[in-house]
Coordinates of N, CA and C and ligand atoms in Angstrom, one line a residue:
X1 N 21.2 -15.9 -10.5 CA 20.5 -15.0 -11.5 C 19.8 -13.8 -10.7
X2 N 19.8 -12.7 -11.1 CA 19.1 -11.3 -10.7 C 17.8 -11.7 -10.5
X3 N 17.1 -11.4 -9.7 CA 15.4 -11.4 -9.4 C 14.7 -10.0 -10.5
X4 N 14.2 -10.6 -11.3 CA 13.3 -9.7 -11.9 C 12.3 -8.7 -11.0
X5 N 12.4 -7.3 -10.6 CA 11.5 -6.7 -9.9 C 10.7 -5.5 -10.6
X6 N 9.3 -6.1 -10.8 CA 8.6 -4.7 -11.3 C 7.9 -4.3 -10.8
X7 N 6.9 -3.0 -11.0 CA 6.0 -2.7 -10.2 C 4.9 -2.0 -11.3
X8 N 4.0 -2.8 -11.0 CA 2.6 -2.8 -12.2 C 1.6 -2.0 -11.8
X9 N 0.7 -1.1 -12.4 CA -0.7 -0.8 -11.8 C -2.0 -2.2 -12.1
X10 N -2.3 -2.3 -11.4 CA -3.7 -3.4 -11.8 C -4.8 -2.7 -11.7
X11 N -6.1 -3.2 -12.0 CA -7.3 -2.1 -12.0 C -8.7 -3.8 -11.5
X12 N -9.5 -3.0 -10.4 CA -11.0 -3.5 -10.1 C -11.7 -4.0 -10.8
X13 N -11.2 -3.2 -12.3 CA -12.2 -3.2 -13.2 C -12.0 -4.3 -14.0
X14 N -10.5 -4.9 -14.1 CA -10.3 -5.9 -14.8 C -10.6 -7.4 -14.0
X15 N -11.1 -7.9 -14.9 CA -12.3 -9.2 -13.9 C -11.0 -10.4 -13.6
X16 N -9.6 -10.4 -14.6 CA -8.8 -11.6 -14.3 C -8.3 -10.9 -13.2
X17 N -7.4 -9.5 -13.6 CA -6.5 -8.6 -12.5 C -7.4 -9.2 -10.8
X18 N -8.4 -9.0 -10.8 CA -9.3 -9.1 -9.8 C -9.2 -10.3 -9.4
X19 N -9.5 -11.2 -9.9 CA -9.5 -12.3 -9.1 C -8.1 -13.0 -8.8
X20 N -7.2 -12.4 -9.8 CA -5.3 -13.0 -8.8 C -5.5 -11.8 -7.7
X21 N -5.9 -10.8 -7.7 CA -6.0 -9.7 -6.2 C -7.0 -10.6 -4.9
X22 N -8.1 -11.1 -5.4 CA -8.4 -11.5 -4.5 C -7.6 -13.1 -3.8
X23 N -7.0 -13.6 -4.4 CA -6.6 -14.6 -4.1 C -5.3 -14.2 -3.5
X24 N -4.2 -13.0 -3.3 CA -3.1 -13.0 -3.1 C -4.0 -11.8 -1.4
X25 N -5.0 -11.4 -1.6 CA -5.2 -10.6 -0.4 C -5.7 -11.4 0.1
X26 N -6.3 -12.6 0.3 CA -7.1 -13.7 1.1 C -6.1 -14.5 1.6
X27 N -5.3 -14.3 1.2 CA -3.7 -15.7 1.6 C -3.3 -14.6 2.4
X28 N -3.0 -13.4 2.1 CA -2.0 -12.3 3.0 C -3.0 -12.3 4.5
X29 N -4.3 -12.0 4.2 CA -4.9 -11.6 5.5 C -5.6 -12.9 6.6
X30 N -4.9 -13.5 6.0 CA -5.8 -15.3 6.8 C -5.0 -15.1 8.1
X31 N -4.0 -13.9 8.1 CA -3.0 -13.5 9.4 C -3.7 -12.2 9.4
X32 N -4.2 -12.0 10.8 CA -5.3 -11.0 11.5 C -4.3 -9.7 11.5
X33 N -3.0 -10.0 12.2 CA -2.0 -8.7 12.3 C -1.8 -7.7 11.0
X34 N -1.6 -9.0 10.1 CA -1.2 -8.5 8.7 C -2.3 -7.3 8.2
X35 N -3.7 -7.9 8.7 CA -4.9 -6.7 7.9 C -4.8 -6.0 8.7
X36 N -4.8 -5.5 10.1 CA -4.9 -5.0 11.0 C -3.7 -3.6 10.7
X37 N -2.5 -4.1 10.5 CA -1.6 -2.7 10.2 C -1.9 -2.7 9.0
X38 N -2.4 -3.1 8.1 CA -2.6 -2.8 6.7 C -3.8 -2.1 6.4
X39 N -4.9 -2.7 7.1 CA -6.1 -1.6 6.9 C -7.1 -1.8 8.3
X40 N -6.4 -0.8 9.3 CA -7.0 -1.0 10.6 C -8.8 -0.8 10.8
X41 N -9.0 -0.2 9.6 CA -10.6 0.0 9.5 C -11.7 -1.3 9.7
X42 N -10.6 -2.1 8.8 CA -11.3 -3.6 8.7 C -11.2 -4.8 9.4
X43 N -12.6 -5.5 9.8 CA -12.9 -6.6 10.7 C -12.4 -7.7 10.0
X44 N -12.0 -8.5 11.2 CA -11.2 -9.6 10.7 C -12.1 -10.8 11.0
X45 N -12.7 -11.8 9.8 CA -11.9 -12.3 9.0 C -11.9 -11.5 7.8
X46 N -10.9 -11.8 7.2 CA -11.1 -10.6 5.4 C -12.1 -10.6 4.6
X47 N -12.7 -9.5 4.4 CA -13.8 -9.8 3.2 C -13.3 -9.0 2.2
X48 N -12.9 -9.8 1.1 CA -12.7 -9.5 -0.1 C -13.7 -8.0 -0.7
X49 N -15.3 -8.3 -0.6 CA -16.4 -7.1 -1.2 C -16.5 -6.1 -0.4
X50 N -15.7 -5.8 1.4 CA -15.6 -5.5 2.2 C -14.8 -4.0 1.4
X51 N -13.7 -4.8 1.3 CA -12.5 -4.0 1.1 C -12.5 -3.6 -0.3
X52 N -13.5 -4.0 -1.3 CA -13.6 -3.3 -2.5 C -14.8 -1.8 -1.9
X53 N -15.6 -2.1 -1.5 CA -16.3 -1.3 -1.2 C -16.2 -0.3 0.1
X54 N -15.5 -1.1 0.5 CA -15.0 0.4 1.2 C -14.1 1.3 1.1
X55 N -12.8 1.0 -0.2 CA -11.9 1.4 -0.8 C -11.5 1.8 -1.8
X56 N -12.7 0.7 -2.9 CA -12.3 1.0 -4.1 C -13.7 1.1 -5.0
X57 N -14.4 1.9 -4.2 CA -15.6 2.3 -5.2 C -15.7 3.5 -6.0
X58 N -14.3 4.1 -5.5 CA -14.6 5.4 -6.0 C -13.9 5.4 -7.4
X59 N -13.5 6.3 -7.9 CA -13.0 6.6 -9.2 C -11.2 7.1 -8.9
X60 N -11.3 7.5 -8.2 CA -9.7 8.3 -8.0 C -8.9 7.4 -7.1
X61 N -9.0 5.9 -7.0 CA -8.0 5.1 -6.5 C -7.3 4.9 -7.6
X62 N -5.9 4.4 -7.2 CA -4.7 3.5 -8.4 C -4.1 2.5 -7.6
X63 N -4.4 1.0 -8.2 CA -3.9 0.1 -7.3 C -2.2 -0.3 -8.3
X64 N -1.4 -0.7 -7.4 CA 0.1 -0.8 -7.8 C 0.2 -2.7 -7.1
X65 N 0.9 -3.3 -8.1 CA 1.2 -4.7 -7.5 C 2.8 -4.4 -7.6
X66 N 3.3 -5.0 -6.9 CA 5.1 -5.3 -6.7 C 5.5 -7.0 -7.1
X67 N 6.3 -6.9 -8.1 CA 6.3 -8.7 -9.1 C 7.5 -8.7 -8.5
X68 N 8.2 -10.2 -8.2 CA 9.2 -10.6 -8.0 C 9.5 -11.9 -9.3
X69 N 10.2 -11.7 -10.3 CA 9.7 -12.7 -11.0 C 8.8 -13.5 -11.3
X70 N 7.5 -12.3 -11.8 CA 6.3 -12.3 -12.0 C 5.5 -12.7 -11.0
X71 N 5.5 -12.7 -9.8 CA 5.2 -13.3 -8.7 C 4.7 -12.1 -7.6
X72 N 3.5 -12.1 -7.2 CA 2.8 -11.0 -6.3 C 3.6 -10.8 -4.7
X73 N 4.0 -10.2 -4.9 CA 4.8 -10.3 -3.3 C 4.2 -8.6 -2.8
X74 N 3.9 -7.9 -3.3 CA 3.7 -6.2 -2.7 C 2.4 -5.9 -3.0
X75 N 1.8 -4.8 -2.2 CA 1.1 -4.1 -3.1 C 0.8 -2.5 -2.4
X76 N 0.4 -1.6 -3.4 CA 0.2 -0.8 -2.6 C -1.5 0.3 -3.4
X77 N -1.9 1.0 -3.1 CA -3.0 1.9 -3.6 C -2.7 3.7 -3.1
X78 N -2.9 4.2 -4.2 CA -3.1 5.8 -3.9 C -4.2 6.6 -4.4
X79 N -4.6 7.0 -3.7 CA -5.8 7.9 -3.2 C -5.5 9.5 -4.6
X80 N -5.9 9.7 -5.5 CA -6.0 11.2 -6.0 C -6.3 12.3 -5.5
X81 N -6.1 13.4 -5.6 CA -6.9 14.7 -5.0 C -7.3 15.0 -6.2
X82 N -9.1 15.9 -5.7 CA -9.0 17.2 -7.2 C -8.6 17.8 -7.7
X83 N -7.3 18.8 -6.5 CA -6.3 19.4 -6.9 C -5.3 19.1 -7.2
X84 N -5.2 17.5 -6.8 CA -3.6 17.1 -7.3 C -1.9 17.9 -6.5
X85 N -3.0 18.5 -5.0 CA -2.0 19.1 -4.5 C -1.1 18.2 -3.8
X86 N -1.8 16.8 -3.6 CA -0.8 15.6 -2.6 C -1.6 14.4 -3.3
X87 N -1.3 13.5 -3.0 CA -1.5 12.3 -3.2 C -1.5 10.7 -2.0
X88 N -2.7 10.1 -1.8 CA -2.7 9.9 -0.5 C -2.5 8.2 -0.8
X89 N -1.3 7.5 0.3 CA -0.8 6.4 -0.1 C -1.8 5.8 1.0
X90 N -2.2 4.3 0.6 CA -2.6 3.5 1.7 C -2.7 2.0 0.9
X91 N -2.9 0.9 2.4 CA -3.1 -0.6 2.1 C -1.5 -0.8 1.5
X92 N -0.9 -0.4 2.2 CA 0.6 -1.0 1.6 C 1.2 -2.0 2.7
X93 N 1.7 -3.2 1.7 CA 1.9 -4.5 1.9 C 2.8 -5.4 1.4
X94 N 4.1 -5.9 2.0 CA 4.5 -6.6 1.2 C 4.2 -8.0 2.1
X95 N 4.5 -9.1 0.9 CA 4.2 -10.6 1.9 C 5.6 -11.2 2.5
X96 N 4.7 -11.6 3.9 CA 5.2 -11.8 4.7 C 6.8 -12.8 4.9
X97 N 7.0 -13.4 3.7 CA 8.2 -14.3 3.3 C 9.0 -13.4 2.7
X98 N 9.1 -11.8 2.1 CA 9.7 -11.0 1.5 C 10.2 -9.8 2.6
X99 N 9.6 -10.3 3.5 CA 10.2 -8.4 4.3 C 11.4 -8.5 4.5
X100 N 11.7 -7.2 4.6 CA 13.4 -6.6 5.3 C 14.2 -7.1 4.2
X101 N 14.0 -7.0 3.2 CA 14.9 -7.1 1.6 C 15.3 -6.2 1.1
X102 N 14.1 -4.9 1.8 CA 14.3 -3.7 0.8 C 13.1 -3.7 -0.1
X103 N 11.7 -4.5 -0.1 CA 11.2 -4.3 -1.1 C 9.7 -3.7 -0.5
X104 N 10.3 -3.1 0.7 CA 8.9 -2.1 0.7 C 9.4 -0.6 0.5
X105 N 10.8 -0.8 0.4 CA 11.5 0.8 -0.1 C 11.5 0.6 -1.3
X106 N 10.9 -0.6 -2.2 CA 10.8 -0.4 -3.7 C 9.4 0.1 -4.1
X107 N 8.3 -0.2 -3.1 CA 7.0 0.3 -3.0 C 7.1 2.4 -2.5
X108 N 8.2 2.5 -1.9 CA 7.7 3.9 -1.6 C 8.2 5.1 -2.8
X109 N 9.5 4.1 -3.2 CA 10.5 4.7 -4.0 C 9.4 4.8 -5.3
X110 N 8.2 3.8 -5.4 CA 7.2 4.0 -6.8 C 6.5 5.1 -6.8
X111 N 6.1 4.9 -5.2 CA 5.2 6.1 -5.3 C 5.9 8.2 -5.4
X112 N 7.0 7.8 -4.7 CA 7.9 9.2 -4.8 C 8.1 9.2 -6.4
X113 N 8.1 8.2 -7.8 CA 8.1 8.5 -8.6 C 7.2 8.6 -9.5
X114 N 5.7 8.0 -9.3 CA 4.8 8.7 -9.8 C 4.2 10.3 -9.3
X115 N 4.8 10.6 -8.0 CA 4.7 12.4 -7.8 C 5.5 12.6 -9.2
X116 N 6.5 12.5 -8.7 CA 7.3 13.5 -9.5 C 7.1 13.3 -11.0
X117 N 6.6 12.3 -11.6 CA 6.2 12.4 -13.2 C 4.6 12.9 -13.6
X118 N 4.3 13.0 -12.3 CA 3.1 13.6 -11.8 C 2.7 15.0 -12.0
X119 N 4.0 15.5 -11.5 CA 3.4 16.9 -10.5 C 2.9 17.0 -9.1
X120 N 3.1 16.2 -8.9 CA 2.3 16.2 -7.9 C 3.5 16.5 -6.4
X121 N 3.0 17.7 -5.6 CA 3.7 17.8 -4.7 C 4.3 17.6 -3.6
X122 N 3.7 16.5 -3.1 CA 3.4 15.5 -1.8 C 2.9 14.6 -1.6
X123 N 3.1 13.8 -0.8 CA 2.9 12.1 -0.6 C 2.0 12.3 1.1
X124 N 0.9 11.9 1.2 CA 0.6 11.7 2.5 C 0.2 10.3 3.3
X125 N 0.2 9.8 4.4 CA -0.5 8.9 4.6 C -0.6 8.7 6.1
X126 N -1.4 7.6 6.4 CA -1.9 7.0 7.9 C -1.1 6.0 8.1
X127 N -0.2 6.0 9.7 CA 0.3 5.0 10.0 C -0.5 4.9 11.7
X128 N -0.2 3.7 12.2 CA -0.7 3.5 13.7 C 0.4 3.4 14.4
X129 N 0.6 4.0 15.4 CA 1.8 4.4 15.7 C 2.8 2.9 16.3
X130 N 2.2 2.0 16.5 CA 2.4 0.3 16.6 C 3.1 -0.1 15.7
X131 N 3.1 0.3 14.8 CA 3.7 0.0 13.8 C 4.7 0.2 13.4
X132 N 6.1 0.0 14.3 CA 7.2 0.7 14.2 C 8.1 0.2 13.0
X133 N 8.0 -0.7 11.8 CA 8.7 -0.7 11.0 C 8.0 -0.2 9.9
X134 N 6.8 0.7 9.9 CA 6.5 1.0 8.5 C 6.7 2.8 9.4
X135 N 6.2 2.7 10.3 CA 7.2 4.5 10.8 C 8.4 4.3 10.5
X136 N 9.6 3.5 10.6 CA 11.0 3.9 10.1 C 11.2 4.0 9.1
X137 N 10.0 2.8 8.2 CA 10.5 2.9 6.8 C 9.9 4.6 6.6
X138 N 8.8 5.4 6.7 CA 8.5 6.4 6.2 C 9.6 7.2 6.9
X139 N 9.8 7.3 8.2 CA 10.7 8.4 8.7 C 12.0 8.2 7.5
X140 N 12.3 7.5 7.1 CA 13.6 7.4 6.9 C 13.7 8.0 5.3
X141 N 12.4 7.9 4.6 CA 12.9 8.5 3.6 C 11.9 10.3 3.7
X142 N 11.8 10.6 5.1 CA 11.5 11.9 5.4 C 10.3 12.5 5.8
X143 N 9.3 11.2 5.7 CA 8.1 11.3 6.1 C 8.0 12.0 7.4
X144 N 6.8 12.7 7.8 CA 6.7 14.0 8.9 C 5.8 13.4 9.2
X145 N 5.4 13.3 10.5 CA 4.1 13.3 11.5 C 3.6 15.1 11.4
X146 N 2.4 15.0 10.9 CA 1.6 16.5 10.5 C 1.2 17.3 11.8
X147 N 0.7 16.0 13.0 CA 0.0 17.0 14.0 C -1.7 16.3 13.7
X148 N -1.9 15.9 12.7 CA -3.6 15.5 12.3 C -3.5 14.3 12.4
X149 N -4.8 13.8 12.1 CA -4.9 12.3 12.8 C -6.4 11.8 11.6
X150 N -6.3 10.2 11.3 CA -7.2 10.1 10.7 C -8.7 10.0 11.6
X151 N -10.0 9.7 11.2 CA -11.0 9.6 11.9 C -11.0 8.6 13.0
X152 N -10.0 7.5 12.6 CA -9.9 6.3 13.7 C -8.3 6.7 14.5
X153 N -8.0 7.5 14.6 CA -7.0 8.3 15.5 C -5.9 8.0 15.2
X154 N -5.4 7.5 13.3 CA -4.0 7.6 13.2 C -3.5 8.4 12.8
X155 N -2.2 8.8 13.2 CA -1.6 10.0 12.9 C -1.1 10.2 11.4
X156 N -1.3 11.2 11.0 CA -1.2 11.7 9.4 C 0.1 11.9 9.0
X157 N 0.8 11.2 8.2 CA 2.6 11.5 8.2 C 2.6 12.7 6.1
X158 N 3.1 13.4 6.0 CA 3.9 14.3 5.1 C 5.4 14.1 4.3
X159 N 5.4 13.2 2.8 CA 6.2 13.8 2.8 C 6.3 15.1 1.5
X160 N 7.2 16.1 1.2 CA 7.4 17.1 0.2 C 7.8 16.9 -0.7
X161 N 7.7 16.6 -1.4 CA 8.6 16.0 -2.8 C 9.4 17.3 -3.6
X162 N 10.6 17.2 -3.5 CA 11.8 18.1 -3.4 C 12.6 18.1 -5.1
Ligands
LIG201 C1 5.9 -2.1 6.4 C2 6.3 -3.1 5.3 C3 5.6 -2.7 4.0 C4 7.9 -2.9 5.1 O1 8.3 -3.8 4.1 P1 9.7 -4.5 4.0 O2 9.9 -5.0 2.7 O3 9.9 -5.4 5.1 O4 10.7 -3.2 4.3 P2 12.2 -3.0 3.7 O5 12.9 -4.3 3.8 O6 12.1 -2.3 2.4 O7 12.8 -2.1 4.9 C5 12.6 -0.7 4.8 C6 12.8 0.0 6.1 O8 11.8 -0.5 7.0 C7 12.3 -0.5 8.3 N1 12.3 -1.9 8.7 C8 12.2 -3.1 8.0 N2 12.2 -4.2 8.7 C9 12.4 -3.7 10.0 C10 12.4 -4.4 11.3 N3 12.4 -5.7 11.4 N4 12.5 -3.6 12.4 C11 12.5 -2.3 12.3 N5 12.5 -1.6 11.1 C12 12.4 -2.3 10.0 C13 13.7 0.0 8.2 O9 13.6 1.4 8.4 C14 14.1 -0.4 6.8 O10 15.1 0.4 6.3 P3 16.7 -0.1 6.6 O11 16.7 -1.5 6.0 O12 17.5 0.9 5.8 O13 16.9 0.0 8.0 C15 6.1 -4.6 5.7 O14 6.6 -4.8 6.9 C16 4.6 -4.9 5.7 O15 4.0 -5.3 4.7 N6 4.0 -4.9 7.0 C17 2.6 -5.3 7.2 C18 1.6 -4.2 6.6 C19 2.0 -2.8 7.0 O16 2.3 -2.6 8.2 N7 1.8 -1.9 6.1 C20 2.0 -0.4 6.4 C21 0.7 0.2 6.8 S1 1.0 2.0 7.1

């Protein structure tokens, strides 16, 4: 039978949404590497209020979950602008029993289509340069190294939405 694959927005705000988030990010990060390329800001072990508060206090995040027959296997979050001239991807993850399927090209392929029903003209984001399978996955669907670098020295990738 086909695998059911969707991709949902979830919200902070909702108290159930929140607590299946915290319980699928505490299982993902109980592996140091996993939080480490996923959100190199943050000390390991995971804190759950950690990572709300340092990510998601503001107003202009949108968190995205990835279902595999109904089942949390991905996730990802994007950052808004005031101008809405780019849109900034981060904390993207799929779990660790799902990789190399294809289903973190279903997480980028979301975000390339909320630009585009958007408006929105570009996709940006932070990779560490260690991390050579989320640089191929971005190089490959055209992502650009800018030349800029985040505050903790990762390099800023571009893509144009065409
Ligand atoms: C990066 C990540 C999201 C990729 O998810 P995935 O589901 O394994 O990726 P996919 O199966 O969709 O593969 C997409 C592309 O990634 C690259 N890739 C995937 N597995 C790879 C591997 N073992 N070695 C090298 N490149 C690989 C390839 O470019 C691949 O495209 P191809 O199959 O056409 O060659 C996943 O590895 C992950 O969650 N890693 C930990 C967190 C992380 O690094 N997040 C990114 C922070 S910037």
């Amino acid at each position: 039978m086909e695998n059911k694959i969707t991709i949902e927005q979830v919200s902070y705000k909702n108290v159930e949404q929140t607590r299946i988030l915290k319980a699928c990010l505490e299982t993902w990060f109980k592996n140091p590497k996993d939080l480490n390329l996923t959100a190199p800001k943050m000390t390991y072990p995971f804190n759950f209020n950690r990572w709300i508060a340092d990510s998601y206090s503001k107003e202009n995040t949108l968190t995205f979950v990835l279902k595999k027959d109904e089942w949390i296997i991905g996730y990802m979050s994007l950052q808004l602008q005031p101008k809405n001239d780019f849109v900034h991807l981060f904390h993207v993850f799929i779990d660790r029993k799902h990789r190399g399927k294809g289903y973190g090209k279903k997480l980028i392929d979301g975000v390339i289509s909320f630009a585009k029903e958007n408006g929105i003209p570009a996709i940006t984001l932070y990779v560490i340069p260690k991390n050579d399978i989320a640089v191929n996955l971005y190089k490959s669907y055209g992502f650009v190294d800018t030349g800029q670098k985040s505050k903790s020295g990762s390099p800023r990738m571009k893509l144009e939405i065409t």
